[in-house]
Each structure stands twice: as structure tokens, then as C-alpha cells.
Amino acid sequence: MSTGFHIVVCAGIVPDPLQTLEPVSGPQGWALKNEMMLPACLDPWASHALFEAANLAKNVSDSKVWLVTLGPKAKVQQVMMTMAQKVPFELVALDGAANGFTDAAETAAALANAIEGIAGLDKSRLLLFGGWESASRGAGATLQIVGERLGITEQFQGVDQITIKDNGAMEILERVEGGSHQVSECSSAPAVLGWATGNLPEPPNNSQIGMQNMRLIMPALQKAPATKIGTADIAYKGIELPKQQRNTRIVKDVPVEEIAREIVDWLRG
Amino acid sequence: METILYIATVEKDGSLAKGALEALYAALELKSTLSGAKFVAGLIGTDVQAAANSIAGCGAEKMLGVSGSDYSQARYSSDAAAVTAFAQAAQATVVIAPGTSRLNRVLPGASHRLGGVADLHITSLSADGSDLTVVHWHYRQRMKAEYQRKNRPWLLAIDPGIYPVWSGAAGTASVEMVDVALPAVRTQVTGFHTPSADEQTIRPEADLLFVAGAGWTKKQADGQTHTADAERYILGFLKATQASLGSSKSLVDLGGEGQDVLGFLTHLNQIGQTGATPRHPKGLSTCCHGEEPHVVGWRFVNERRAINLNANCGWAHGKADVLYVADAFEVMKKVIELL
Ligand SMILES: Cc1cc2nc3c(=O)[nH]c(=O)nc-3n(C[C@H](O)[C@H](O)[C@H](O)COP(=O)(O)OP(=O)(O)OC[C@H]3O[C@@H](n4cnc5c(N)ncnc54)[C@H](O)[C@@H]3O)c2cc1C
């Protein structure tokens, strides 16, 4: 009997955080200005989930990692050029809108459906990974709903660590208030783990892994089904950038004592 | 007509935490502005009577409870079942809960079971007649979205630190206990990893957020790093002010890369795009460049000052109120002396 995990990582693609973002409303609803032109990356917290998944699969024999992603196909392909070089995985792609204005539950339904369709996936060994929140919608809802749709009743959010114990149980550390972690023991798969940062640095690029991954990525992209994701019942009244631009006072060429005094007065004020 | 259900979890000592009382304030304010709304409360915990008594004066038509050892721990399977049972018992159309790690973990899952919808990290609720509007920040606090939803029940978690704490009369509440069907539970909470009081640098209630950037570990004018001094100044300042300690990503990442770092910093301290967005009245940034993915983490910090050697750093561009162009080692040494 095989004992490894089947780890499915759900990860969206988002604009590179260094980009300036501006919401615009058009006939298709809300979008980002120049959305298709913005350089994209794999959602950061979900990327951590992917690195943690690969690490777990490396340490628990007979495990496998799938990456399920929903986004405009051309963008996904761009992002895969880098992500493919990081860790081994098999891609499952859905071709659809990926901005933060769509509805989490609609996205979750599409992801759950794609996961149900993965050939050879053993749901009794399933660990559903992803970021605990996306960098776009920031809803913190998608993964929970995917879990519910797949009938998974053990769920963890803000995960920073998973350790497999000798008896096969998982010890999981979740972020809770005040800089602490809650420690839980979950006796077996299936489970949902929404990751925070975890403990692993970003793996360096490895062209051999890249070549292996690409063999499966290109066909996966070719057969990515067109998937319509909308805003469900959400009626936006407005989306705007915060207007406040501060009038920064720049204090330069002033003796350290004076600066320190001013800071202390401000702190006490 | 909406039925508002307020849900909170009870602390180990039987009380309701500050965030729970803030969410109660938000729920009651909504009730008073949403025409014809009904109000029900539901509490989850080992024993909920004391907490129910403490909010007996909140005017709830009904006070629901789920209690027992299964609810002493923050765990998805039991908490999601309890939230679902409350919403069904109350026939709730709107559920308001504090955005704690415990309830954020379960509200969206429960909304699916209820055939409803859920939104976390809500920063404002308002009503116009019978229409409920919420505010949520998209793209990690970059843009503010105001919206309504048609589907019900609508489960909403309110971020802490926004609404005032509810204060009203205590009394003797009559709590209606709700039966919950638990699935086979495979998870047990076994404990917590909590830094000891003197190692604890994250203080959500502090007036000041002090942020350390990677500059503290970089080579200084003399061509050397001064990490030991950096540690001394930062910890000295935290001790004197009881500020909460934040960090840039670059600084906490150095640890993972095996570089000489500040031992007391972890990813939990990180502020920004992939870190926290805490709420504090004031924030002081030191040795930190102020690049956009970092600064989005300051969205809810009101007064902001920064110390940086570089007059052209990101903070100079309309993000801080004051930028002191100076050596943070020298300034902080002097600040600690003055404090
Ligand atoms: C996907 C992604 C997500 C990200 N998420 C985050 C995030 O969540 N949080 C975050 O912080 N960053 C994030 N970043 C990184 C961010 O873009 C910046 O690279 C980072 O914030 C820079 O950190 P820093 O300012 O500490 O370091 P540096 O850029 O190295 O700046 C160090 C600063 O220290 C100053 N300095 C040095 N010595 C002194 C001295 N003696 N006195 C005063 N000043 C001194 C220097 O002038 C310089 O400005 C993210 C980036 C990406 C790509």
C-alpha cells in the first residue's frame, strides 16, 4: 500500500508586487489598468505553499505534487517559465480571469472541479495546499471552499510548518494572534493547509527540473479549458486607490541630538 | 429584512477578547442603521455563560451557545460545525464575527455549507435603508472596494482595531444551547509556541510600530557590519517604549539565507505585501528603503516617520510624514539616552 501524499497546490497569478496598480471600470466590469501588460508572478503565499509541497514530497516517498492554477493562459505560461525551474510538479491549468475582483466561491468551484478531474489522484492521501490569502482578492476564502467542495473537514490556515511524525500524523503550526503559533496534530490526510510564509527560502533555478516540468507544462497549457469566472452576486459601488499622498518633510543636515529630541517629543506627544 | 447573528468565541478565562467586543459594537451599530433588522448572538467555548452574562445588555433577542471540551480548542471541524449550526438556528441572513485567526479559519467554509457567501478582513459596515455595504481592501491594502451582495447568509469577519469596544450592562443571560453534529474529528490542538514575555516583540496593542530594515545589518561607513550594536539599540528602544517590532522582508529573509542577522526577528515580524498590515497610531521606520511592497503594510499606521541615510529612499516620496536623513545607529543611540 502506498503511503505518500498527493499534494495539490492551488496558486493564482498576480501582478508583480513592485508594479503600481490602478482599478478601472469597463464594460466587462472591474479590472486593473493594463492588466494584460503587467508583469506577473505566482501568488507569493501560494509560492511558499508550492516550495513546502515539494519539500514534503521529497521527504515522504511515493508523494507527488500538482500545481492547479487559474489565469489567462498567456500569463500562466509566462509565469511558468520561471516557476518550472524551481521544484518538480505537474501543472493543471484553467484558462480564465485572474484579477482580484472576481468572486472567491466561483474560483473555488472551478478549482475543485479541476482537482476532481485529476487522473490518478487519491483523495484519501490528498493534502490541499495554497496561500492562506491571495495577493489579489485577499479574501482568505478560496481554499476553505475548495476543501469543503472536496469534503475535507480538517483545515488549517496561516500555516508556517508541517512535520510528519513517526506514526504518520501531521504536526501543523498555524499563525495565531500576538506572534504565536498554534500546534495541532492531525492524524491523517486529507487536509487543507493554507500557507503563510513557511520556513523555506525560494529554491534557486534548476534548469534540469525546468526541462522536466516543461514537458508536461506545455501540453497542460494547450488543453487548459476556458473557464468563466465572474463576480457572482457582488455589486461594486466603487473601487479606488487611497488618495492620501503625504507631504513628506525631509529633515537633512541637522545634528543627531536635534533629530533624536524631535523623535522623542513626537513619541511622547 | 435582515437577521444579524453576532458570533464570537470565548477566551480560556471565560471572557470575550477586545476584538470580539469590537465586532459586537459593529454588529449593534449595523442593527441600529439597517431598517427592521433583528439581532441574535451566539457564543462558542468551553463554557459560555460568563461571557453571555458580560454582554447580557446588548439587546439580543436570543443568546445561543455551543459549549464543551470540543470547543475549548480552535479547530476547523468543530468550529465550522458550530458556526453553521448557529446560523441555521438563528435563520441568520448576516453573520458578523471578529476577524480572529479562529473565526477567519472557518467562516468561508461554513458559508459554503449554508449556501451563502463570506468575506474576511472587512474594515467597515454601513447601511442605507435595507441595503448593507461593506468595505474590503483588495490587492493587499492597495485599493479600497465598497460592495454589496445579494446572496444570504453573508458571513463577515471584521478586522480588529477598527471599531470601538462595546461597553454595556452585564446581567444574567439566558443561553439557548444549540446541538451540533460533529463529523469524525481527526485533529487535536496540542499546544502553542509562544515567545516568552521578554522575547515577545509583536504587540498589536502598542501605540508605536518600530520597523527595522535590512540596513541594520549592512556594511556601514567604516566598511564593517555592526549587528551587535543594531540588536542592542533595537531591543533597548523596544524595552523603553514597549513598541511592537516590525521588519522588512529583506531583513527577515537574510536569516533563511544563513547571513548574520538579528536573532529575534522572524517572518511573523514582517510588514508588507507578504507580511502583516498591523494597526498602530504611530510608526517609526529605520534603515528601511520604503519600497512599495513594504509600504502597503503601513496602510493602517497613521503617523509615519522614517530614518534613512538616503534622502531619495522610497519614504521620501509622499509615504512618510517626516524623513530624517541620518544614521539610524547614531539617532537611536541618542533616542534611547533621552528616553
Ligand atoms: C513578491 C514580493 C513580495 C514582497 N513582499 C514584501 C513584504 O511583505 N515586506 C517587505 O518589507 N518587502 C517585501 N518585498 C521586498 C521589497 O520590495 C523590498 O525589497 C524590501 O522591503 C527592502 O527591504 P529593506 O528596505 O529593509 O532593504 P534595502 O532595500 O536593502 O534597504 C536598506 C536601507 O537601509 C538604509 N540604511 C543602511 N544603513 C543605514 C543607517 N546606518 N542608517 C539609516 N539607514 C540606513 C539604506 O539607505 C537603504 O535604504 C517583496 C518583494 C517581492 C518581489
XYZ file of C-alpha atoms and ligand atoms in Angstrom:
661
model
C 0.000 0.000 0.000
C 1.361 3.409 -0.832
C 1.696 5.896 1.964
C 2.910 9.037 0.258
C 0.875 12.203 -0.107
C -0.891 13.520 -3.135
C -0.275 17.241 -2.731
C -2.347 19.615 -4.815
C -1.212 23.233 -4.645
C -3.721 25.895 -5.717
C -1.927 29.038 -6.808
C -3.112 32.021 -8.766
C -1.023 34.512 -10.642
C -0.845 38.139 -9.576
C 0.849 41.310 -10.807
C 4.439 41.648 -9.621
C 4.167 43.451 -6.251
C 6.603 46.105 -7.463
C 4.042 47.304 -10.017
C 1.724 50.229 -9.470
C -1.869 49.057 -9.709
C -4.902 51.061 -10.711
C -8.503 49.803 -10.797
C -10.575 50.656 -13.872
C -14.213 50.010 -14.600
C -15.191 48.979 -18.113
C -17.950 47.167 -19.968
C -16.621 43.837 -18.630
C -16.693 45.122 -15.051
C -13.717 45.995 -12.898
C -10.156 45.224 -13.930
C -6.656 46.554 -13.438
C -5.426 49.193 -15.829
C -3.286 47.480 -18.481
C -3.953 44.189 -16.721
C -2.613 42.018 -19.525
C 0.566 44.114 -19.824
C 1.592 43.937 -16.176
C 4.436 41.518 -15.417
C 3.040 38.702 -13.287
C 4.294 36.217 -10.740
C 2.888 33.234 -8.887
C 0.934 34.479 -5.884
C 3.591 34.847 -3.143
C 1.958 32.909 -0.289
C 0.892 30.191 -2.707
C 4.502 30.049 -3.950
C 5.603 29.281 -0.414
C 2.975 26.538 -0.393
C 4.483 25.107 -3.570
C 8.001 25.112 -2.134
C 6.768 23.465 1.059
C 4.842 20.882 -1.001
C 7.946 19.996 -2.990
C 9.971 19.692 0.176
C 7.380 17.411 1.761
C 7.180 15.277 -1.389
C 10.967 14.936 -1.356
C 10.923 13.697 2.228
C 7.922 11.363 2.086
C 8.432 8.670 -0.513
C 5.786 7.972 -3.101
C 4.400 11.515 -2.915
C 3.512 13.725 -5.836
C 2.848 17.438 -6.385
C 0.305 19.021 -8.742
C 0.006 22.751 -9.273
C -3.505 23.890 -10.143
C -3.704 27.395 -11.485
C -6.440 29.524 -12.945
C -5.398 32.505 -15.017
C -5.164 33.858 -18.538
C -3.223 31.170 -20.402
C -0.610 33.503 -21.858
C 0.188 34.916 -18.409
C 0.329 31.471 -16.835
C 2.806 30.407 -19.495
C 5.000 33.426 -18.745
C 4.993 32.705 -15.020
C 5.716 29.008 -15.619
C 8.946 29.922 -17.400
C 10.400 30.791 -14.001
C 8.359 28.618 -11.653
C 9.120 25.475 -13.661
C 12.774 25.873 -12.741
C 12.140 25.861 -9.004
C 10.663 22.493 -7.988
C 9.134 19.439 -9.700
C 5.365 19.498 -10.231
C 2.683 18.618 -12.722
C 0.612 21.546 -13.951
C -3.172 21.602 -14.219
C -4.181 24.860 -15.894
C -7.521 26.610 -16.261
C -7.752 29.480 -18.707
C -9.768 32.308 -17.135
C -9.766 35.714 -15.474
C -7.429 36.046 -12.543
C -7.922 39.508 -11.143
C -8.898 40.326 -7.582
C -12.410 41.492 -8.429
C -13.827 38.056 -9.193
C -15.652 36.007 -6.597
C -13.791 33.561 -4.356
C -16.581 30.974 -4.360
C -16.745 30.894 -8.165
C -13.000 30.457 -8.323
C -13.196 27.724 -5.692
C -15.865 25.858 -7.666
C -13.679 25.853 -10.784
C -10.605 24.728 -8.854
C -12.480 21.945 -7.057
C -13.829 20.744 -10.364
C -10.335 20.664 -11.876
C -8.994 18.761 -8.885
C -11.787 16.189 -9.145
C -10.667 15.653 -12.719
C -7.008 14.889 -11.984
C -6.309 11.366 -13.235
C -4.781 9.109 -10.606
C -5.414 11.462 -7.685
C -6.110 9.526 -4.493
C -8.308 11.773 -2.357
C -7.634 9.760 0.773
C -3.982 10.860 0.515
C -4.772 14.401 -0.540
C -3.150 17.440 1.025
C -4.664 20.548 -0.491
C -2.135 23.388 -0.274
C -2.351 27.034 -1.223
C -1.767 30.506 0.169
C -3.894 31.453 3.178
C -4.863 34.587 1.258
C -4.269 35.697 -2.277
C -2.335 38.841 -3.101
C -5.199 39.909 -5.347
C -8.592 39.302 -3.743
C -7.141 38.823 -0.283
C -10.337 37.035 0.686
C -8.881 34.113 2.613
C -11.890 32.155 1.401
C -10.991 30.238 -1.749
C -9.041 27.370 -0.242
C -11.581 26.713 2.513
C -14.360 26.449 -0.035
C -12.329 24.173 -2.318
C -11.765 21.999 0.769
C -15.467 21.948 1.584
C -16.331 21.054 -2.001
C -13.906 18.132 -1.810
C -15.372 17.066 1.541
C -12.246 17.820 3.591
C -13.082 18.600 7.219
C -9.570 19.115 8.580
C -8.352 22.580 7.631
C -5.514 24.836 8.732
C -4.782 28.466 7.854
C -1.699 30.647 8.252
C 0.464 27.533 8.262
C 4.201 28.011 8.769
C 5.277 24.400 9.300
C 4.285 20.787 8.771
C 6.165 17.876 10.302
C 5.325 14.233 9.691
C 5.659 12.233 12.872
C 6.789 8.614 13.165
C 3.195 7.418 13.424
C 2.359 9.211 10.176
C 0.407 12.006 11.878
C 0.998 15.606 10.831
C 2.074 18.252 13.286
C 0.983 21.622 11.941
C 1.915 25.124 13.106
C -0.588 27.886 12.345
C -0.174 31.606 12.958
C -2.406 32.918 15.701
C -2.602 36.299 17.445
C 0.343 38.086 19.006
C 3.205 36.419 17.156
C 2.415 32.893 18.382
C 1.786 29.598 16.648
C -0.934 27.098 17.472
C 0.295 23.498 17.299
C -2.159 20.842 16.092
C -1.860 17.175 15.393
C -3.900 15.814 12.518
C -3.918 12.032 12.379
C -4.109 11.602 8.614
C -4.844 13.039 5.183
C -6.944 14.500 3.653
C -6.401 18.028 4.922
C -6.318 21.622 3.707
C -3.260 23.749 4.516
C -3.382 27.461 3.687
C 0.224 28.583 3.948
C 1.751 31.760 5.252
C 5.488 32.184 4.672
C 6.683 28.817 5.911
C 10.365 28.285 6.611
C 11.934 27.657 3.235
C 13.866 30.149 1.120
C 12.962 30.372 -2.570
C 14.773 27.493 -4.304
C 17.447 28.500 -6.831
C 16.678 27.930 -10.513
C 17.457 24.425 -11.700
C 17.370 24.029 -15.471
C 17.101 20.252 -15.295
C 13.932 20.457 -13.231
C 12.793 23.165 -15.628
C 13.155 20.878 -18.638
C 11.367 18.019 -16.906
C 8.475 20.241 -15.848
C 8.147 21.914 -19.233
C 7.474 18.575 -20.921
C 4.182 18.428 -19.012
C 3.503 22.155 -18.767
C 3.136 22.821 -22.475
C 0.501 20.102 -23.047
C -1.304 21.179 -19.862
C -1.491 24.739 -21.166
C -2.675 23.571 -24.557
C -5.572 21.685 -23.078
C -6.413 24.304 -20.408
C -10.212 24.647 -20.586
C -11.676 28.115 -20.988
C -13.204 28.840 -17.592
C -15.578 31.691 -16.962
C -15.110 33.315 -13.581
C -17.283 36.266 -12.673
C -18.191 38.405 -9.724
C -21.156 36.218 -8.666
C -23.537 38.326 -6.565
C -21.059 41.108 -5.809
C -22.250 44.596 -6.771
C -19.334 47.008 -6.524
C -20.278 50.546 -5.549
C -16.752 51.743 -6.157
C -13.092 50.732 -6.078
C -10.498 53.392 -5.519
C -6.885 53.963 -4.634
C -6.300 55.724 -1.336
C -5.878 59.363 -2.197
C -3.690 60.387 0.627
C -0.292 61.453 -0.645
C 1.745 62.664 2.304
C 3.637 65.903 2.267
C 6.906 64.418 3.375
C 9.031 66.833 5.382
C 12.656 65.974 4.735
C 14.967 66.739 7.639
C 18.543 66.863 6.420
C 21.870 68.201 7.684
C 20.520 68.511 11.204
C 22.582 67.396 14.233
C 21.739 63.942 15.565
C 20.823 65.361 19.002
C 18.188 67.567 17.469
C 16.673 64.706 15.450
C 16.641 62.449 18.492
C 14.980 65.170 20.580
C 12.305 65.700 17.922
C 11.593 61.959 17.708
C 11.297 61.635 21.472
C 8.922 64.611 21.620
C 6.832 63.033 18.872
C 6.751 59.677 20.666
C 5.642 61.337 23.884
C 3.218 63.716 22.217
C -35.360 42.315 6.475
C -32.069 41.051 7.828
C -31.428 38.880 10.856
C -27.982 39.743 12.146
C -26.187 36.997 14.023
C -23.147 38.025 16.023
C -20.718 35.155 16.676
C -17.721 35.184 18.993
C -15.505 32.639 20.697
C -14.884 32.755 24.418
C -11.367 33.039 25.856
C -9.897 30.433 28.209
C -10.786 32.597 31.216
C -14.423 32.791 30.130
C -14.240 36.398 28.892
C -14.653 37.968 25.470
C -11.482 39.433 23.944
C -11.214 43.038 22.772
C -11.696 42.096 19.117
C -14.886 40.226 19.980
C -16.285 43.297 21.738
C -15.323 45.484 18.779
C -17.234 43.176 16.443
C -20.202 43.334 18.823
C -20.108 47.120 18.597
C -20.002 46.878 14.798
C -22.906 44.420 14.717
C -25.066 46.567 17.004
C -24.265 49.720 15.079
C -25.341 47.919 11.926
C -28.517 46.730 13.603
C -29.417 50.284 14.557
C -28.995 51.564 10.995
C -30.347 48.646 8.976
C -34.079 49.063 8.868
C -36.075 46.388 10.644
C -33.068 44.206 11.463
C -33.266 41.537 14.146
C -30.305 40.712 16.355
C -29.160 37.360 17.760
C -25.858 36.491 19.466
C -24.007 33.161 19.534
C -21.026 32.205 21.664
C -18.633 29.266 21.294
C -16.389 27.994 24.084
C -15.789 25.508 26.867
C -18.325 27.368 28.992
C -20.082 30.411 27.576
C -22.291 31.552 30.478
C -19.900 34.127 31.958
C -19.284 35.692 28.551
C -23.019 35.721 27.829
C -23.626 37.454 31.155
C -20.971 40.049 30.335
C -22.929 41.100 27.238
C -26.398 40.489 28.628
C -27.253 44.133 27.980
C -26.541 44.014 24.243
C -30.216 43.626 23.391
C -30.004 40.292 21.612
C -33.387 38.681 21.017
C -31.741 35.356 21.662
C -28.394 34.254 23.015
C -27.203 30.959 21.515
C -24.400 28.835 22.894
C -22.228 25.887 21.962
C -20.037 24.572 24.744
C -17.993 21.642 25.958
C -14.426 20.471 25.675
C -14.672 20.125 21.881
C -14.946 23.905 21.733
C -12.058 24.706 24.051
C -9.767 24.471 21.038
C -9.634 26.488 17.836
C -10.138 23.755 15.290
C -11.783 23.806 11.884
C -14.017 20.756 12.102
C -15.696 21.685 15.380
C -15.770 25.467 14.872
C -17.143 25.277 11.314
C -19.887 22.947 12.561
C -20.740 25.341 15.412
C -20.914 28.418 13.163
C -23.120 26.519 10.719
C -25.446 25.345 13.491
C -25.774 28.894 14.896
C -26.601 30.390 11.522
C -29.249 27.741 10.934
C -30.746 28.079 14.409
C -30.935 31.856 14.113
C -32.018 31.780 10.462
C -29.359 34.413 10.052
C -29.034 36.430 6.878
C -25.975 38.386 8.020
C -23.300 36.978 10.329
C -20.840 39.364 11.982
C -17.768 37.933 13.698
C -14.412 39.250 14.883
C -11.639 38.579 12.346
C -9.607 36.421 14.691
C -7.406 33.582 13.475
C -10.009 31.229 14.932
C -13.070 32.552 13.128
C -11.260 33.548 9.921
C -10.299 29.880 9.681
C -13.919 28.743 9.424
C -16.320 31.426 8.163
C -15.838 30.822 4.414
C -16.077 27.057 4.879
C -19.255 27.474 6.918
C -20.695 29.847 4.294
C -20.387 27.085 1.736
C -22.313 24.678 3.975
C -25.006 27.316 4.418
C -25.270 28.024 0.711
C -24.170 31.586 1.425
C -21.133 33.788 0.936
C -18.333 35.045 3.146
C -15.863 37.919 3.223
C -12.980 38.297 5.654
C -10.953 41.422 6.504
C -13.923 43.744 6.395
C -12.966 47.226 7.557
C -16.361 48.935 7.526
C -20.080 48.128 7.555
C -22.750 50.620 6.617
C -26.441 50.552 5.868
C -28.719 52.636 3.767
C -32.313 51.650 4.405
C -32.242 47.909 3.985
C -29.004 47.775 1.958
C -25.804 46.603 3.598
C -22.499 47.838 2.156
C -19.056 46.609 3.221
C -15.511 47.824 2.638
C -12.663 45.442 1.888
C -9.153 46.289 0.701
C -8.123 44.430 -2.435
C -4.595 43.683 -3.607
C -3.198 43.602 -0.093
C -4.413 47.007 1.071
C -3.712 48.772 -2.207
C -7.263 49.639 -3.181
C -10.444 50.088 -1.292
C -13.542 48.312 -2.607
C -17.073 49.074 -1.470
C -19.681 46.487 -2.341
C -22.957 44.788 -1.634
C -24.039 41.186 -2.097
C -27.404 39.653 -2.791
C -26.793 36.125 -1.529
C -27.572 35.205 2.047
C -26.426 34.314 4.563
C -23.499 36.694 4.211
C -20.762 35.929 6.727
C -18.437 38.820 7.556
C -15.309 38.960 9.695
C -14.333 42.412 10.964
C -10.624 43.163 11.228
C -9.533 44.067 14.756
C -8.604 47.596 15.814
C -11.260 49.442 13.790
C -14.436 49.685 15.823
C -14.699 50.852 19.428
C -15.056 48.232 22.145
C -18.694 47.624 23.103
C -19.390 48.518 26.671
C -22.786 47.945 28.133
C -24.537 46.428 31.055
C -23.751 42.940 32.275
C -26.523 40.817 33.702
C -27.780 37.281 33.701
C -28.246 35.959 30.201
C -30.377 33.001 29.366
C -28.416 30.965 26.870
C -30.125 28.586 24.491
C -27.723 25.709 23.841
C -27.532 24.534 20.229
C -26.919 20.934 19.196
C -24.036 20.484 16.814
C -23.430 17.414 14.713
C -19.663 16.910 14.731
C -18.006 14.891 11.982
C -15.349 12.331 12.915
C -12.626 14.635 14.209
C -9.016 13.893 13.240
C -7.334 16.973 14.705
C -6.337 17.903 18.238
C -4.745 21.182 19.231
C -1.758 20.131 21.319
C -0.298 23.469 22.383
C 1.186 26.790 21.422
C 4.620 28.087 20.568
C 4.630 31.454 22.244
C 7.714 33.569 22.714
C 8.468 34.283 26.377
C 7.417 37.707 27.641
C 10.865 39.220 27.153
C 11.260 37.685 23.696
C 7.815 38.802 22.584
C 8.288 41.670 20.163
C 4.885 41.650 18.438
C 2.481 43.827 20.384
C -0.686 44.500 18.405
C -1.995 46.971 21.001
C 1.160 49.136 21.118
C 0.934 52.847 20.271
C 4.064 52.601 18.183
C 5.229 50.265 15.456
C 9.022 50.290 15.202
C 10.250 48.862 11.922
C 13.778 47.625 11.284
C 15.051 47.310 7.720
C 17.950 45.434 6.181
C 20.194 48.493 6.579
C 20.815 47.484 10.207
C 22.851 44.510 9.009
C 24.595 46.212 6.080
C 28.171 47.457 5.998
C 28.331 50.942 7.448
C 30.597 53.928 6.690
C 33.590 52.170 8.282
C 33.201 49.191 5.926
C 32.056 46.899 8.763
C 28.715 45.480 9.860
C 27.563 46.280 13.384
C 24.926 43.678 14.061
C 25.555 43.506 17.800
C 25.043 47.269 18.109
C 21.923 47.007 15.988
C 20.497 44.350 18.325
C 21.336 46.432 21.363
C 19.711 49.601 20.000
C 16.590 47.906 18.699
C 15.955 45.881 21.847
C 16.863 48.853 24.046
C 14.355 51.004 22.221
C 11.622 48.333 22.408
C 12.216 47.952 26.121
C 11.978 51.687 26.715
C 8.871 52.240 24.604
C 7.045 48.867 24.591
C 6.668 49.372 20.847
C 5.752 46.500 18.536
C 8.573 45.357 16.270
C 8.101 45.091 12.538
C 10.611 44.242 9.876
C 11.132 44.433 6.141
C 11.102 41.231 4.106
C 14.727 41.671 3.150
C 15.812 41.639 6.758
C 13.876 38.523 7.787
C 14.835 36.708 4.590
C 18.525 37.088 5.416
C 18.002 34.531 8.186
C 16.893 31.876 5.696
C 19.944 32.684 3.610
C 22.233 31.966 6.556
C 23.573 35.524 6.913
C 24.498 37.365 10.062
C 21.093 38.527 11.289
C 19.098 39.854 14.184
C 18.175 36.689 16.084
C 14.878 37.938 17.472
C 13.256 38.577 14.088
C 11.047 36.064 12.292
C 8.639 36.189 9.365
C 5.919 36.985 11.879
C 7.511 40.419 12.277
C 7.417 41.090 8.543
C 5.308 44.035 7.426
C 4.021 44.371 3.886
C 2.687 42.645 0.831
C 3.550 39.178 2.133
C 3.618 40.145 5.769
C 1.298 41.786 8.254
C -0.645 45.037 7.995
C -0.970 45.975 11.648
C -2.857 48.963 13.052
C -0.943 51.438 15.190
C -1.318 55.188 15.768
C 2.378 55.815 15.033
C 5.177 54.105 13.159
C 8.933 54.716 13.044
C 10.894 53.117 10.228
C 14.650 52.682 10.452
C 17.185 51.507 7.843
C 14.408 50.526 5.514
C 14.160 51.681 1.940
C 10.367 52.073 1.838
C 9.675 50.200 -1.374
C 6.012 49.715 -2.372
C 5.597 46.010 -1.361
C 6.823 47.017 2.084
C 4.837 50.227 2.420
C 1.449 48.607 1.689
C 1.920 47.004 5.107
C 1.788 50.503 6.629
C -1.694 51.238 5.253
C -3.225 51.365 8.720
C -0.384 53.153 10.523
C -1.447 56.770 10.931
C 1.597 58.915 11.678
C 4.733 57.727 9.941
C 8.350 58.815 10.339
C 11.465 57.253 8.870
C 15.198 57.430 9.417
C 17.331 56.647 6.389
C 20.785 57.665 5.174
C 19.415 58.115 1.708
C 17.420 61.291 1.041
C 15.939 59.661 -2.065
C 14.666 56.494 -0.422
C 11.086 55.394 -1.083
C 9.798 57.071 2.101
C 10.703 60.497 0.713
C 8.075 60.129 -1.987
C 4.930 61.052 -0.118
C 4.746 57.922 2.050
C 6.100 59.207 5.371
C 5.199 62.432 7.188
C 8.823 63.044 8.098
C 12.029 61.562 6.728
C 15.139 62.107 8.827
C 18.170 61.791 6.620
C 20.596 60.469 9.192
C 22.453 57.457 10.532
C 19.937 55.328 12.457
C 22.691 53.907 14.678
C 23.549 57.396 15.905
C 19.989 58.605 16.162
C 18.659 55.573 18.009
C 21.558 55.614 20.454
C 20.678 59.189 21.327
C 16.921 58.483 21.420
C 17.448 55.681 23.950
C 19.573 58.001 26.100
C 16.827 60.609 26.049
C 14.129 58.083 26.870
C 6.798 39.144 -4.318
C 7.403 40.160 -3.395
C 6.830 40.353 -2.155
C 7.394 41.256 -1.256
N 6.818 41.411 -0.035
C 7.393 42.246 0.852
C 6.868 42.418 2.168
O 5.847 41.833 2.534
N 7.503 43.213 3.019
C 8.650 43.868 2.689
O 9.211 44.553 3.539
N 9.178 43.732 1.464
C 8.585 42.945 0.537
N 9.164 42.793 -0.681
C 10.516 43.345 -0.886
C 10.553 44.831 -1.114
O 10.289 45.073 -2.480
C 11.945 45.391 -0.743
O 12.919 44.682 -1.448
C 12.264 45.301 0.732
O 11.204 45.820 1.510
C 13.518 46.076 1.017
O 13.878 45.920 2.355
P 14.806 46.960 3.108
O 14.320 48.333 2.834
O 14.903 46.550 4.518
O 16.236 46.698 2.459
P 17.106 47.533 1.430
O 16.367 47.787 0.198
O 18.386 46.814 1.380
O 17.300 48.933 2.119
C 18.129 49.132 3.234
C 18.025 50.591 3.575
O 18.783 50.835 4.748
C 19.336 52.131 4.651
N 20.467 52.217 5.603
C 21.595 51.464 5.622
N 22.353 51.831 6.684
C 21.680 52.800 7.346
C 21.933 53.568 8.510
N 23.052 53.429 9.228
N 21.031 54.485 8.883
C 19.876 54.674 8.172
N 19.597 53.977 7.065
C 20.481 53.050 6.669
C 19.746 52.233 3.195
O 19.859 53.589 2.806
C 18.583 51.524 2.489
O 17.575 52.442 2.125
C 8.570 41.964 -1.619
C 9.108 41.787 -2.878
C 8.543 40.925 -3.763
C 9.160 40.773 -5.116
